[in-house]
Structures are given as C-alpha cells and as structure tokens.
C-alpha cells in the first residue's frame, strides 16, 4: 500500500466515530453482570479480556469467575449507545461532551439491572 493511502486511512480512523455508551459483561453460567460505560465500546471489551486473561482485573469477583468458568462463559452486550451529532469530529472537546453523558446513562442501567450481590459483580450501593 502506498504511503499516501496509509496516511489517509490513518487520518480517517483517528477522526472517525467509535461506538460509545453503556455495556455489560454477562456470565452465562450464573447470570451475574458487570456494567460499565466507555467512549470506545469496541476497545473496552478487549481491555477487560486482556486484564482478565493476565489475572489482573480490578474486580476480584469477576476475575474469580473468569478463572473458574473461562472466557466462553461470558458475553459482551451493548446496552445503550450515545448517538454522535452529525458533524462529529473525534476531538478532545467533542469527546468531553459525550464523556459527561456516560455517568448518567450508566447509573440508569445500574438502577435498572441492579448488578449487585448475587446478581452482579458490583458492591451494593451505600445508603
């Protein structure tokens, strides 16, 4: 591939929209869930799998089940995506705008799914 074409493809990738929003990792053996949010839904699953594969995930309960059941017992689901505006440009200021929406969306899904205790990998909310 010629250098100019590679440069064009790299530019297009760097300035393209990546799916962003709320996701969950579901253990299909016990139905427990881990809910999170990301500006890069495609990349966050790879990050989790990498950390789990090297036995270094922050969530010890999820880590223990990964070791016990193996990767094939888990699936990744996108719960809700943020739709970018039509003139989306992957700039720091543009991403900051979407980053502010993520905690609210994640909280909505945490309330709806209650992935705590026997239902999930999160610690129960403090009252």
Short mmCIF file of the N, C-alpha and C atoms (twelve columns), coordinates in Angstrom:
data_MODEL
# 
_entry.id   MODEL 
# 
loop_
_atom_site.group_PDB 
_atom_site.id 
_atom_site.type_symbol 
_atom_site.label_atom_id 
_atom_site.label_alt_id 
_atom_site.label_comp_id 
_atom_site.label_asym_id 
_atom_site.label_seq_id 
_atom_site.Cartn_x 
_atom_site.Cartn_y 
_atom_site.Cartn_z 
_atom_site.pdbx_PDB_model_num 
ATOM 1   N N  . UNK A 1   0.853   -1.169  0.000  1 
ATOM 2   C CA . UNK A 1   0.000   0.000   0.000  1 
ATOM 3   C C  . UNK A 1   0.902   1.236   0.000  1 
ATOM 4   N N  . UNK A 2   0.554   2.180   -0.815 1 
ATOM 5   C CA . UNK A 2   1.408   3.358   -0.897 1 
ATOM 6   C C  . UNK A 2   1.255   4.229   0.349  1 
ATOM 7   N N  . UNK A 3   2.305   4.983   0.619  1 
ATOM 8   C CA . UNK A 3   2.397   5.783   1.832  1 
ATOM 9   C C  . UNK A 3   1.254   6.794   1.960  1 
ATOM 10  N N  . UNK A 4   0.885   7.461   0.907  1 
ATOM 11  C CA . UNK A 4   -0.188  8.458   0.944  1 
ATOM 12  C C  . UNK A 4   -1.519  7.809   1.334  1 
ATOM 13  N N  . UNK A 5   -1.778  6.621   0.806  1 
ATOM 14  C CA . UNK A 5   -3.032  5.913   1.128  1 
ATOM 15  C C  . UNK A 5   -3.051  5.486   2.591  1 
ATOM 16  N N  . UNK A 6   -1.929  4.987   3.102  1 
ATOM 17  C CA . UNK A 6   -1.841  4.602   4.507  1 
ATOM 18  C C  . UNK A 6   -2.090  5.817   5.404  1 
ATOM 19  N N  . UNK A 7   -1.506  6.945   5.023  1 
ATOM 20  C CA . UNK A 7   -1.675  8.171   5.792  1 
ATOM 21  C C  . UNK A 7   -3.142  8.607   5.793  1 
ATOM 22  N N  . UNK A 8   -3.792  8.503   4.646  1 
ATOM 23  C CA . UNK A 8   -5.206  8.855   4.538  1 
ATOM 24  C C  . UNK A 8   -6.072  7.944   5.414  1 
ATOM 25  N N  . UNK A 9   -5.808  6.646   5.382  1 
ATOM 26  C CA . UNK A 9   -6.570  5.701   6.201  1 
ATOM 27  C C  . UNK A 9   -6.357  5.956   7.689  1 
ATOM 28  N N  . UNK A 10  -5.127  6.247   8.079  1 
ATOM 29  C CA . UNK A 10  -4.823  6.541   9.481  1 
ATOM 30  C C  . UNK A 10  -5.563  7.795   9.937  1 
ATOM 31  N N  . UNK A 11  -5.591  8.800   9.092  1 
ATOM 32  C CA . UNK A 11  -6.294  10.047  9.416  1 
ATOM 33  C C  . UNK A 11  -7.790  9.779   9.570  1 
ATOM 34  N N  . UNK A 12  -8.352  9.053   8.623  1 
ATOM 35  C CA . UNK A 12  -9.785  8.742   8.668  1 
ATOM 36  C C  . UNK A 12  -10.141 7.976   9.942  1 
ATOM 37  N N  . UNK A 13  -9.306  7.011   10.313 1 
ATOM 38  C CA . UNK A 13  -9.558  6.229   11.524 1 
ATOM 39  C C  . UNK A 13  -9.492  7.116   12.760 1 
ATOM 40  N N  . UNK A 14  -8.460  7.950   12.839 1 
ATOM 41  C CA . UNK A 14  -8.280  8.822   14.003 1 
ATOM 42  C C  . UNK A 14  -9.419  9.820   14.164 1 
ATOM 43  N N  . UNK A 15  -10.068 10.178  13.078 1 
ATOM 44  C CA . UNK A 15  -11.136 11.168  13.133 1 
ATOM 45  C C  . UNK A 15  -12.531 10.567  12.934 1 
ATOM 46  N N  . UNK A 16  -12.629 9.277   13.116 1 
ATOM 47  C CA . UNK A 16  -13.926 8.630   12.947 1 
ATOM 48  C C  . UNK A 16  -14.601 8.399   14.298 1 
ATOM 49  N N  . UNK A 17  -15.878 8.168   14.234 1 
ATOM 50  C CA . UNK A 17  -16.684 7.893   15.422 1 
ATOM 51  C C  . UNK A 17  -16.508 6.445   15.847 1 
ATOM 52  N N  . UNK A 18  -16.254 6.241   17.121 1 
ATOM 53  C CA . UNK A 18  -16.249 4.904   17.699 1 
ATOM 54  C C  . UNK A 18  -17.540 4.770   18.518 1 
ATOM 55  N N  . UNK A 19  -18.162 3.608   18.501 1 
ATOM 56  C CA . UNK A 19  -19.367 3.434   19.314 1 
ATOM 57  C C  . UNK A 19  -19.065 3.726   20.786 1 
ATOM 58  N N  . UNK A 20  -19.910 4.532   21.424 1 
ATOM 59  C CA . UNK A 20  -19.726 4.878   22.835 1 
ATOM 60  C C  . UNK A 20  -21.042 4.718   23.557 1 
ATOM 61  N N  . UNK A 21  -20.961 4.353   24.838 1 
ATOM 62  C CA . UNK A 21  -22.180 4.171   25.611 1 
ATOM 63  C C  . UNK A 21  -21.973 3.240   26.786 1 
ATOM 64  N N  . UNK A 22  -23.028 2.490   27.115 1 
ATOM 65  C CA . UNK A 22  -23.049 1.617   28.289 1 
ATOM 66  C C  . UNK A 22  -23.055 0.161   27.821 1 
ATOM 67  N N  . UNK A 23  -22.315 -0.664  28.539 1 
ATOM 68  C CA . UNK A 23  -22.191 -2.083  28.200 1 
ATOM 69  C C  . UNK A 23  -22.331 -2.931  29.458 1 
ATOM 70  N N  . UNK A 24  -22.452 -4.219  29.237 1 
ATOM 71  C CA . UNK A 24  -22.345 -5.145  30.364 1 
ATOM 72  C C  . UNK A 24  -21.658 -6.420  29.912 1 
ATOM 73  N N  . UNK A 25  -20.993 -7.017  30.862 1 
ATOM 74  C CA . UNK A 25  -20.368 -8.315  30.676 1 
ATOM 75  C C  . UNK A 25  -21.231 -9.286  31.482 1 
ATOM 76  N N  . UNK A 26  -21.747 -10.309 30.811 1 
ATOM 77  C CA . UNK A 26  -22.673 -11.244 31.449 1 
ATOM 78  C C  . UNK A 26  -22.019 -12.620 31.565 1 
ATOM 79  N N  . UNK A 27  -22.078 -13.167 32.762 1 
ATOM 80  C CA . UNK A 27  -21.653 -14.538 32.992 1 
ATOM 81  C C  . UNK A 27  -22.855 -15.420 32.681 1 
ATOM 82  N N  . UNK A 28  -22.770 -16.220 31.627 1 
ATOM 83  C CA . UNK A 28  -23.905 -17.035 31.191 1 
ATOM 84  C C  . UNK A 28  -24.136 -18.248 32.094 1 
ATOM 85  N N  . UNK A 29  -23.200 -18.545 32.974 1 
ATOM 86  C CA . UNK A 29  -23.352 -19.687 33.886 1 
ATOM 87  C C  . UNK A 29  -24.158 -19.323 35.130 1 
ATOM 88  N N  . UNK A 30  -23.996 -18.085 35.623 1 
ATOM 89  C CA . UNK A 30  -24.696 -17.706 36.859 1 
ATOM 90  C C  . UNK A 30  -25.505 -16.409 36.716 1 
ATOM 91  N N  . UNK A 31  -25.548 -15.852 35.524 1 
ATOM 92  C CA . UNK A 31  -26.333 -14.643 35.211 1 
ATOM 93  C C  . UNK A 31  -25.860 -13.376 35.913 1 
ATOM 94  N N  . UNK A 32  -24.668 -13.376 36.461 1 
ATOM 95  C CA . UNK A 32  -24.143 -12.169 37.092 1 
ATOM 96  C C  . UNK A 32  -23.653 -11.211 36.004 1 
ATOM 97  N N  . UNK A 33  -23.753 -9.900  36.294 1 
ATOM 98  C CA . UNK A 33  -23.388 -8.882  35.310 1 
ATOM 99  C C  . UNK A 33  -22.402 -7.874  35.868 1 
ATOM 100 N N  . UNK A 34  -21.594 -7.362  34.978 1 
ATOM 101 C CA . UNK A 34  -20.717 -6.226  35.258 1 
ATOM 102 C C  . UNK A 34  -21.127 -5.135  34.281 1 
ATOM 103 N N  . UNK A 35  -21.498 -3.963  34.790 1 
ATOM 104 C CA . UNK A 35  -21.966 -2.859  33.956 1 
ATOM 105 C C  . UNK A 35  -20.913 -1.756  33.961 1 
ATOM 106 N N  . UNK A 36  -20.677 -1.177  32.783 1 
ATOM 107 C CA . UNK A 36  -19.736 -0.074  32.673 1 
ATOM 108 C C  . UNK A 36  -20.083 0.811   31.494 1 
ATOM 109 N N  . UNK A 37  -19.293 1.852   31.305 1 
ATOM 110 C CA . UNK A 37  -19.505 2.759   30.175 1 
ATOM 111 C C  . UNK A 37  -18.152 3.133   29.585 1 
ATOM 112 N N  . UNK A 38  -18.173 3.520   28.315 1 
ATOM 113 C CA . UNK A 38  -16.918 3.824   27.635 1 
ATOM 114 C C  . UNK A 38  -17.163 4.705   26.413 1 
ATOM 115 N N  . UNK A 39  -16.140 5.479   26.082 1 
ATOM 116 C CA . UNK A 39  -16.156 6.248   24.835 1 
ATOM 117 C C  . UNK A 39  -15.744 5.374   23.660 1 
ATOM 118 N N  . UNK A 40  -15.328 4.135   23.935 1 
ATOM 119 C CA . UNK A 40  -14.920 3.207   22.887 1 
ATOM 120 C C  . UNK A 40  -15.413 1.806   23.258 1 
ATOM 121 N N  . UNK A 41  -16.643 1.500   22.887 1 
ATOM 122 C CA . UNK A 41  -17.232 0.212   23.252 1 
ATOM 123 C C  . UNK A 41  -16.506 -0.971  22.628 1 
ATOM 124 N N  . UNK A 42  -15.955 -0.778  21.449 1 
ATOM 125 C CA . UNK A 42  -15.216 -1.873  20.811 1 
ATOM 126 C C  . UNK A 42  -13.939 -2.181  21.589 1 
ATOM 127 N N  . UNK A 43  -13.264 -1.146  22.028 1 
ATOM 128 C CA . UNK A 43  -11.993 -1.322  22.722 1 
ATOM 129 C C  . UNK A 43  -12.121 -1.758  24.163 1 
ATOM 130 N N  . UNK A 44  -13.216 -1.397  24.838 1 
ATOM 131 C CA . UNK A 44  -13.331 -1.695  26.259 1 
ATOM 132 C C  . UNK A 44  -13.454 -3.199  26.512 1 
ATOM 133 N N  . UNK A 45  -14.112 -3.930  25.638 1 
ATOM 134 C CA . UNK A 45  -14.214 -5.384  25.806 1 
ATOM 135 C C  . UNK A 45  -12.823 -6.023  25.673 1 
ATOM 136 N N  . UNK A 46  -12.053 -5.540  24.719 1 
ATOM 137 C CA . UNK A 46  -10.684 -6.053  24.581 1 
ATOM 138 C C  . UNK A 46  -9.862  -5.754  25.827 1 
ATOM 139 N N  . UNK A 47  -10.048 -4.573  26.395 1 
ATOM 140 C CA . UNK A 47  -9.325  -4.204  27.618 1 
ATOM 141 C C  . UNK A 47  -9.695  -5.144  28.763 1 
ATOM 142 N N  . UNK A 48  -11.006 -5.376  28.954 1 
ATOM 143 C CA . UNK A 48  -11.440 -6.275  30.027 1 
ATOM 144 C C  . UNK A 48  -10.884 -7.682  29.816 1 
ATOM 145 N N  . UNK A 49  -11.003 -8.196  28.596 1 
ATOM 146 C CA . UNK A 49  -10.499 -9.551  28.336 1 
ATOM 147 C C  . UNK A 49  -9.003  -9.647  28.605 1 
ATOM 148 N N  . UNK A 50  -8.258  -8.641  28.199 1 
ATOM 149 C CA . UNK A 50  -6.816  -8.645  28.427 1 
ATOM 150 C C  . UNK A 50  -6.518  -8.690  29.931 1 
ATOM 151 N N  . UNK A 51  -7.168  -7.818  30.693 1 
ATOM 152 C CA . UNK A 51  -6.923  -7.777  32.137 1 
ATOM 153 C C  . UNK A 51  -7.338  -9.093  32.809 1 
ATOM 154 N N  . UNK A 52  -8.437  -9.679  32.352 1 
ATOM 155 C CA . UNK A 52  -8.882  -10.959 32.899 1 
ATOM 156 C C  . UNK A 52  -7.922  -12.080 32.509 1 
ATOM 157 N N  . UNK A 53  -7.455  -12.062 31.284 1 
ATOM 158 C CA . UNK A 53  -6.534  -13.105 30.818 1 
ATOM 159 C C  . UNK A 53  -5.198  -13.097 31.549 1 
ATOM 160 N N  . UNK A 54  -4.762  -11.924 31.973 1 
ATOM 161 C CA . UNK A 54  -3.477  -11.864 32.691 1 
ATOM 162 C C  . UNK A 54  -3.688  -11.868 34.210 1 
ATOM 163 N N  . UNK A 55  -4.924  -12.190 34.616 1 
ATOM 164 C CA . UNK A 55  -5.268  -12.319 36.034 1 
ATOM 165 C C  . UNK A 55  -5.016  -11.023 36.808 1 
ATOM 166 N N  . UNK A 56  -5.420  -9.908  36.215 1 
ATOM 167 C CA . UNK A 56  -5.119  -8.609  36.801 1 
ATOM 168 C C  . UNK A 56  -6.304  -7.648  36.767 1 
ATOM 169 N N  . UNK A 57  -7.514  -8.167  36.701 1 
ATOM 170 C CA . UNK A 57  -8.698  -7.295  36.651 1 
ATOM 171 C C  . UNK A 57  -8.963  -6.714  38.038 1 
ATOM 172 N N  . UNK A 58  -9.419  -5.473  38.083 1 
ATOM 173 C CA . UNK A 58  -9.709  -4.794  39.355 1 
ATOM 174 C C  . UNK A 58  -10.861 -5.444  40.123 1 
ATOM 175 N N  . UNK A 59  -11.829 -5.997  39.402 1 
ATOM 176 C CA . UNK A 59  -12.976 -6.607  40.049 1 
ATOM 177 C C  . UNK A 59  -12.649 -8.068  40.372 1 
ATOM 178 N N  . UNK A 60  -12.363 -8.334  41.639 1 
ATOM 179 C CA . UNK A 60  -11.884 -9.659  42.054 1 
ATOM 180 C C  . UNK A 60  -12.944 -10.748 41.889 1 
ATOM 181 N N  . UNK A 61  -14.204 -10.409 42.070 1 
ATOM 182 C CA . UNK A 61  -15.276 -11.382 41.911 1 
ATOM 183 C C  . UNK A 61  -15.416 -11.803 40.447 1 
ATOM 184 N N  . UNK A 62  -15.374 -10.836 39.554 1 
ATOM 185 C CA . UNK A 62  -15.398 -11.121 38.119 1 
ATOM 186 C C  . UNK A 62  -14.164 -11.930 37.736 1 
ATOM 187 N N  . UNK A 63  -13.031 -11.551 38.284 1 
ATOM 188 C CA . UNK A 63  -11.780 -12.250 37.995 1 
ATOM 189 C C  . UNK A 63  -11.878 -13.718 38.418 1 
ATOM 190 N N  . UNK A 64  -12.421 -13.965 39.605 1 
ATOM 191 C CA . UNK A 64  -12.546 -15.338 40.106 1 
ATOM 192 C C  . UNK A 64  -13.458 -16.181 39.211 1 
ATOM 193 N N  . UNK A 65  -14.576 -15.598 38.765 1 
ATOM 194 C CA . UNK A 65  -15.484 -16.344 37.890 1 
ATOM 195 C C  . UNK A 65  -14.866 -16.581 36.520 1 
ATOM 196 N N  . UNK A 66  -14.082 -15.642 36.022 1 
ATOM 197 C CA . UNK A 66  -13.393 -15.809 34.744 1 
ATOM 198 C C  . UNK A 66  -12.444 -17.008 34.826 1 
ATOM 199 N N  . UNK A 67  -11.729 -17.098 35.933 1 
ATOM 200 C CA . UNK A 67  -10.799 -18.217 36.133 1 
ATOM 201 C C  . UNK A 67  -11.578 -19.526 36.245 1 
ATOM 202 N N  . UNK A 68  -12.680 -19.512 36.996 1 
ATOM 203 C CA . UNK A 68  -13.460 -20.726 37.219 1 
ATOM 204 C C  . UNK A 68  -14.176 -21.214 35.956 1 
ATOM 205 N N  . UNK A 69  -14.841 -20.306 35.231 1 
ATOM 206 C CA . UNK A 69  -15.692 -20.697 34.106 1 
ATOM 207 C C  . UNK A 69  -15.051 -20.544 32.730 1 
ATOM 208 N N  . UNK A 70  -14.055 -19.682 32.623 1 
ATOM 209 C CA . UNK A 70  -13.396 -19.458 31.337 1 
ATOM 210 C C  . UNK A 70  -14.106 -18.424 30.480 1 
ATOM 211 N N  . UNK A 71  -13.393 -17.919 29.498 1 
ATOM 212 C CA . UNK A 71  -13.899 -16.858 28.628 1 
ATOM 213 C C  . UNK A 71  -15.197 -17.234 27.932 1 
ATOM 214 N N  . UNK A 72  -15.354 -18.495 27.555 1 
ATOM 215 C CA . UNK A 72  -16.536 -18.909 26.801 1 
ATOM 216 C C  . UNK A 72  -17.833 -18.760 27.608 1 
ATOM 217 N N  . UNK A 73  -17.731 -18.585 28.924 1 
ATOM 218 C CA . UNK A 73  -18.920 -18.418 29.763 1 
ATOM 219 C C  . UNK A 73  -19.389 -16.961 29.816 1 
ATOM 220 N N  . UNK A 74  -18.691 -16.066 29.151 1 
ATOM 221 C CA . UNK A 74  -19.021 -14.649 29.225 1 
ATOM 222 C C  . UNK A 74  -19.380 -14.091 27.859 1 
ATOM 223 N N  . UNK A 75  -20.292 -13.112 27.880 1 
ATOM 224 C CA . UNK A 75  -20.628 -12.405 26.647 1 
ATOM 225 C C  . UNK A 75  -20.656 -10.904 26.936 1 
ATOM 226 N N  . UNK A 76  -20.388 -10.152 25.902 1 
ATOM 227 C CA . UNK A 76  -20.353 -8.695  25.973 1 
ATOM 228 C C  . UNK A 76  -21.590 -8.163  25.279 1 
ATOM 229 N N  . UNK A 77  -22.310 -7.269  25.949 1 
ATOM 230 C CA . UNK A 77  -23.520 -6.683  25.374 1 
ATOM 231 C C  . UNK A 77  -23.445 -5.163  25.434 1 
ATOM 232 N N  . UNK A 78  -23.887 -4.526  24.382 1 
ATOM 233 C CA . UNK A 78  -24.028 -3.074  24.389 1 
ATOM 234 C C  . UNK A 78  -25.459 -2.785  24.820 1 
ATOM 235 N N  . UNK A 79  -25.609 -2.051  25.920 1 
ATOM 236 C CA . UNK A 79  -26.935 -1.747  26.458 1 
ATOM 237 C C  . UNK A 79  -27.530 -0.492  25.842 1 
ATOM 238 N N  . UNK A 80  -26.692 0.517   25.652 1 
ATOM 239 C CA . UNK A 80  -27.183 1.763   25.074 1 
ATOM 240 C C  . UNK A 80  -26.013 2.532   24.481 1 
ATOM 241 N N  . UNK A 81  -26.209 3.041   23.286 1 
ATOM 242 C CA . UNK A 81  -25.176 3.825   22.623 1 
ATOM 243 C C  . UNK A 81  -25.555 5.295   22.606 1 
ATOM 244 N N  . UNK A 82  -24.540 6.132   22.694 1 
ATOM 245 C CA . UNK A 82  -24.733 7.566   22.520 1 
ATOM 246 C C  . UNK A 82  -24.602 7.839   21.034 1 
ATOM 247 N N  . UNK A 83  -25.584 8.488   20.490 1 
ATOM 248 C CA . UNK A 83  -25.543 8.843   19.068 1 
ATOM 249 C C  . UNK A 83  -24.791 10.162  18.913 1 
ATOM 250 N N  . UNK A 84  -23.711 10.166  18.157 1 
ATOM 251 C CA . UNK A 84  -22.981 11.423  17.963 1 
ATOM 252 C C  . UNK A 84  -23.748 12.358  17.037 1 
ATOM 253 N N  . UNK A 85  -23.464 13.619  17.191 1 
ATOM 254 C CA . UNK A 85  -24.068 14.597  16.302 1 
ATOM 255 C C  . UNK A 85  -23.518 14.376  14.897 1 
ATOM 256 N N  . UNK A 86  -24.234 14.845  13.906 1 
ATOM 257 C CA . UNK A 86  -23.852 14.597  12.509 1 
ATOM 258 C C  . UNK A 86  -22.474 15.135  12.165 1 
ATOM 259 N N  . UNK A 87  -22.096 16.249  12.773 1 
ATOM 260 C CA . UNK A 87  -20.799 16.838  12.448 1 
ATOM 261 C C  . UNK A 87  -19.707 16.377  13.415 1 
ATOM 262 N N  . UNK A 88  -19.832 15.141  13.905 1 
ATOM 263 C CA . UNK A 88  -18.893 14.596  14.874 1 
ATOM 264 C C  . UNK A 88  -17.462 14.585  14.332 1 
ATOM 265 N N  . UNK A 89  -16.561 15.095  15.153 1 
ATOM 266 C CA . UNK A 89  -15.126 15.025  14.886 1 
ATOM 267 C C  . UNK A 89  -14.504 14.534  16.185 1 
ATOM 268 N N  . UNK A 90  -13.690 13.504  16.116 1 
ATOM 269 C CA . UNK A 90  -13.118 12.901  17.326 1 
ATOM 270 C C  . UNK A 90  -12.054 13.795  17.940 1 
ATOM 271 N N  . UNK A 91  -12.470 14.921  18.475 1 
ATOM 272 C CA . UNK A 91  -11.537 15.847  19.120 1 
ATOM 273 C C  . UNK A 91  -11.713 15.749  20.628 1 
ATOM 274 N N  . UNK A 92  -10.766 16.289  21.367 1 
ATOM 275 C CA . UNK A 92  -10.828 16.248  22.819 1 
ATOM 276 C C  . UNK A 92  -12.086 16.957  23.326 1 
ATOM 277 N N  . UNK A 93  -12.399 18.119  22.776 1 
ATOM 278 C CA . UNK A 93  -13.579 18.857  23.233 1 
ATOM 279 C C  . UNK A 93  -14.874 18.121  22.880 1 
ATOM 280 N N  . UNK A 94  -14.901 17.498  21.724 1 
ATOM 281 C CA . UNK A 94  -16.089 16.742  21.306 1 
ATOM 282 C C  . UNK A 94  -16.298 15.539  22.226 1 
ATOM 283 N N  . UNK A 95  -15.224 14.805  22.522 1 
ATOM 284 C CA . UNK A 95  -15.338 13.638  23.386 1 
ATOM 285 C C  . UNK A 95  -15.712 14.027  24.812 1 
ATOM 286 N N  . UNK A 96  -15.233 15.182  25.284 1 
ATOM 287 C CA . UNK A 96  -15.567 15.645  26.636 1 
ATOM 288 C C  . UNK A 96  -17.070 15.829  26.789 1 
ATOM 289 N N  . UNK A 97  -17.705 16.300  25.748 1 
ATOM 290 C CA . UNK A 97  -19.158 16.494  25.761 1 
ATOM 291 C C  . UNK A 97  -19.866 15.149  25.971 1 
ATOM 292 N N  . UNK A 98  -19.417 14.129  25.269 1 
ATOM 293 C CA . UNK A 98  -20.038 12.809  25.388 1 
ATOM 294 C C  . UNK A 98  -19.644 12.134  26.701 1 
ATOM 295 N N  . UNK A 99  -18.431 12.377  27.172 1 
ATOM 296 C CA . UNK A 99  -17.948 11.791  28.423 1 
ATOM 297 C C  . UNK A 99  -18.855 12.203  29.586 1 
ATOM 298 N N  . UNK A 100 -19.394 13.414  29.542 1 
ATOM 299 C CA . UNK A 100 -20.275 13.901  30.607 1 
ATOM 300 C C  . UNK A 100 -21.596 13.142  30.642 1 
ATOM 301 N N  . UNK A 101 -22.027 12.585  29.523 1 
ATOM 302 C CA . UNK A 101 -23.291 11.854  29.459 1 
ATOM 303 C C  . UNK A 101 -23.177 10.439  30.030 1 
ATOM 304 N N  . UNK A 102 -21.992 9.870   30.017 1 
ATOM 305 C CA . UNK A 102 -21.816 8.469   30.379 1 
ATOM 306 C C  . UNK A 102 -22.217 8.127   31.812 1 
ATOM 307 N N  . UNK A 103 -21.816 8.904   32.836 1 
ATOM 308 C CA . UNK A 103 -22.202 8.525   34.204 1 
ATOM 309 C C  . UNK A 103 -23.713 8.449   34.415 1 
ATOM 310 N N  . UNK A 104 -24.446 9.365   33.808 1 
ATOM 311 C CA . UNK A 104 -25.899 9.357   33.940 1 
ATOM 312 C C  . UNK A 104 -26.508 8.113   33.282 1 
ATOM 313 N N  . UNK A 105 -26.037 7.790   32.093 1 
ATOM 314 C CA . UNK A 105 -26.535 6.592   31.406 1 
ATOM 315 C C  . UNK A 105 -26.171 5.325   32.179 1 
ATOM 316 N N  . UNK A 106 -24.940 5.272   32.658 1 
ATOM 317 C CA . UNK A 106 -24.501 4.095   33.408 1 
ATOM 318 C C  . UNK A 106 -25.338 3.930   34.675 1 
ATOM 319 N N  . UNK A 107 -25.588 5.029   35.373 1 
ATOM 320 C CA . UNK A 107 -26.396 4.991   36.593 1 
ATOM 321 C C  . UNK A 107 -27.807 4.477   36.300 1 
ATOM 322 N N  . UNK A 108 -28.374 4.904   35.186 1 
ATOM 323 C CA . UNK A 108 -29.711 4.446   34.794 1 
ATOM 324 C C  . UNK A 108 -29.723 2.925   34.650 1 
ATOM 325 N N  . UNK A 109 -28.710 2.378   33.989 1 
ATOM 326 C CA . UNK A 109 -28.645 0.931   33.775 1 
ATOM 327 C C  . UNK A 109 -28.314 0.176   35.060 1 
ATOM 328 N N  . UNK A 110 -27.519 0.787   35.920 1 
ATOM 329 C CA . UNK A 110 -27.227 0.156   37.215 1 
ATOM 330 C C  . UNK A 110 -28.512 0.051   38.027 1 
ATOM 331 N N  . UNK A 111 -29.324 1.111   38.016 1 
ATOM 332 C CA . UNK A 111 -30.600 1.081   38.734 1 
ATOM 333 C C  . UNK A 111 -31.546 0.045   38.129 1 
ATOM 334 N N  . UNK A 112 -31.560 -0.037  36.814 1 
ATOM 335 C CA . UNK A 112 -32.480 -0.952  36.132 1 
ATOM 336 C C  . UNK A 112 -32.073 -2.416  36.321 1 
ATOM 337 N N  . UNK A 113 -30.784 -2.717  36.240 1 
ATOM 338 C CA . UNK A 113 -30.322 -4.101  36.286 1 
ATOM 339 C C  . UNK A 113 -29.924 -4.583  37.690 1 
ATOM 340 N N  . UNK A 114 -29.606 -3.655  38.580 1 
ATOM 341 C CA . UNK A 114 -29.165 -3.979  39.948 1 
ATOM 342 C C  . UNK A 114 -28.115 -5.093  39.966 1 
ATOM 343 N N  . UNK A 115 -26.966 -4.860  39.328 1 
ATOM 344 C CA . UNK A 115 -25.947 -5.914  39.268 1 
ATOM 345 C C  . UNK A 115 -25.100 -5.991  40.544 1 
ATOM 346 N N  . UNK A 116 -25.783 -6.235  41.667 1 
ATOM 347 C CA . UNK A 116 -25.131 -6.277  42.977 1 
ATOM 348 C C  . UNK A 116 -25.332 -7.651  43.611 1 
ATOM 349 N N  . UNK A 117 -24.418 -8.014  44.494 1 
ATOM 350 C CA . UNK A 117 -24.567 -9.267  45.242 1 
ATOM 351 C C  . UNK A 117 -24.657 -10.468 44.329 1 
ATOM 352 N N  . UNK A 118 -25.717 -11.254 44.498 1 
ATOM 353 C CA . UNK A 118 -25.902 -12.469 43.692 1 
ATOM 354 C C  . UNK A 118 -26.229 -12.176 42.238 1 
ATOM 355 N N  . UNK A 119 -26.581 -10.920 41.925 1 
ATOM 356 C CA . UNK A 119 -26.973 -10.560 40.560 1 
ATOM 357 C C  . UNK A 119 -25.846 -9.925  39.763 1 
ATOM 358 N N  . UNK A 120 -24.748 -9.632  40.440 1 
ATOM 359 C CA . UNK A 120 -23.703 -8.952  39.695 1 
ATOM 360 C C  . UNK A 120 -22.369 -8.870  40.406 1 
ATOM 361 N N  . UNK A 121 -21.479 -8.154  39.770 1 
ATOM 362 C CA . UNK A 121 -20.106 -8.035  40.230 1 
ATOM 363 C C  . UNK A 121 -19.805 -6.706  40.909 1 
ATOM 364 N N  . UNK A 122 -20.839 -5.924  41.178 1 
ATOM 365 C CA . UNK A 122 -20.640 -4.624  41.824 1 
ATOM 366 C C  . UNK A 122 -20.988 -4.726  43.299 1 
ATOM 367 N N  . UNK A 123 -20.333 -3.905  44.095 1 
ATOM 368 C CA . UNK A 123 -20.664 -3.845  45.514 1 
ATOM 369 C C  . UNK A 123 -21.982 -3.090  45.667 1 
ATOM 370 N N  . UNK A 124 -22.823 -3.514  46.629 1 
ATOM 371 C CA . UNK A 124 -24.105 -2.815  46.825 1 
ATOM 372 C C  . UNK A 124 -23.888 -1.327  47.125 1 
ATOM 373 N N  . UNK A 125 -24.862 -0.533  46.724 1 
ATOM 374 C CA . UNK A 125 -24.794 0.918   46.972 1 
ATOM 375 C C  . UNK A 125 -24.822 1.178   48.464 1 
ATOM 376 N N  . UNK A 126 -24.043 2.151   48.892 1 
ATOM 377 C CA . UNK A 126 -24.061 2.584   50.288 1 
ATOM 378 C C  . UNK A 126 -25.246 3.504   50.504 1 
ATOM 379 N N  . UNK A 127 -25.969 3.297   51.578 1 
ATOM 380 C CA . UNK A 127 -27.153 4.122   51.857 1 
ATOM 381 C C  . UNK A 127 -26.837 5.220   52.809 1 
# 
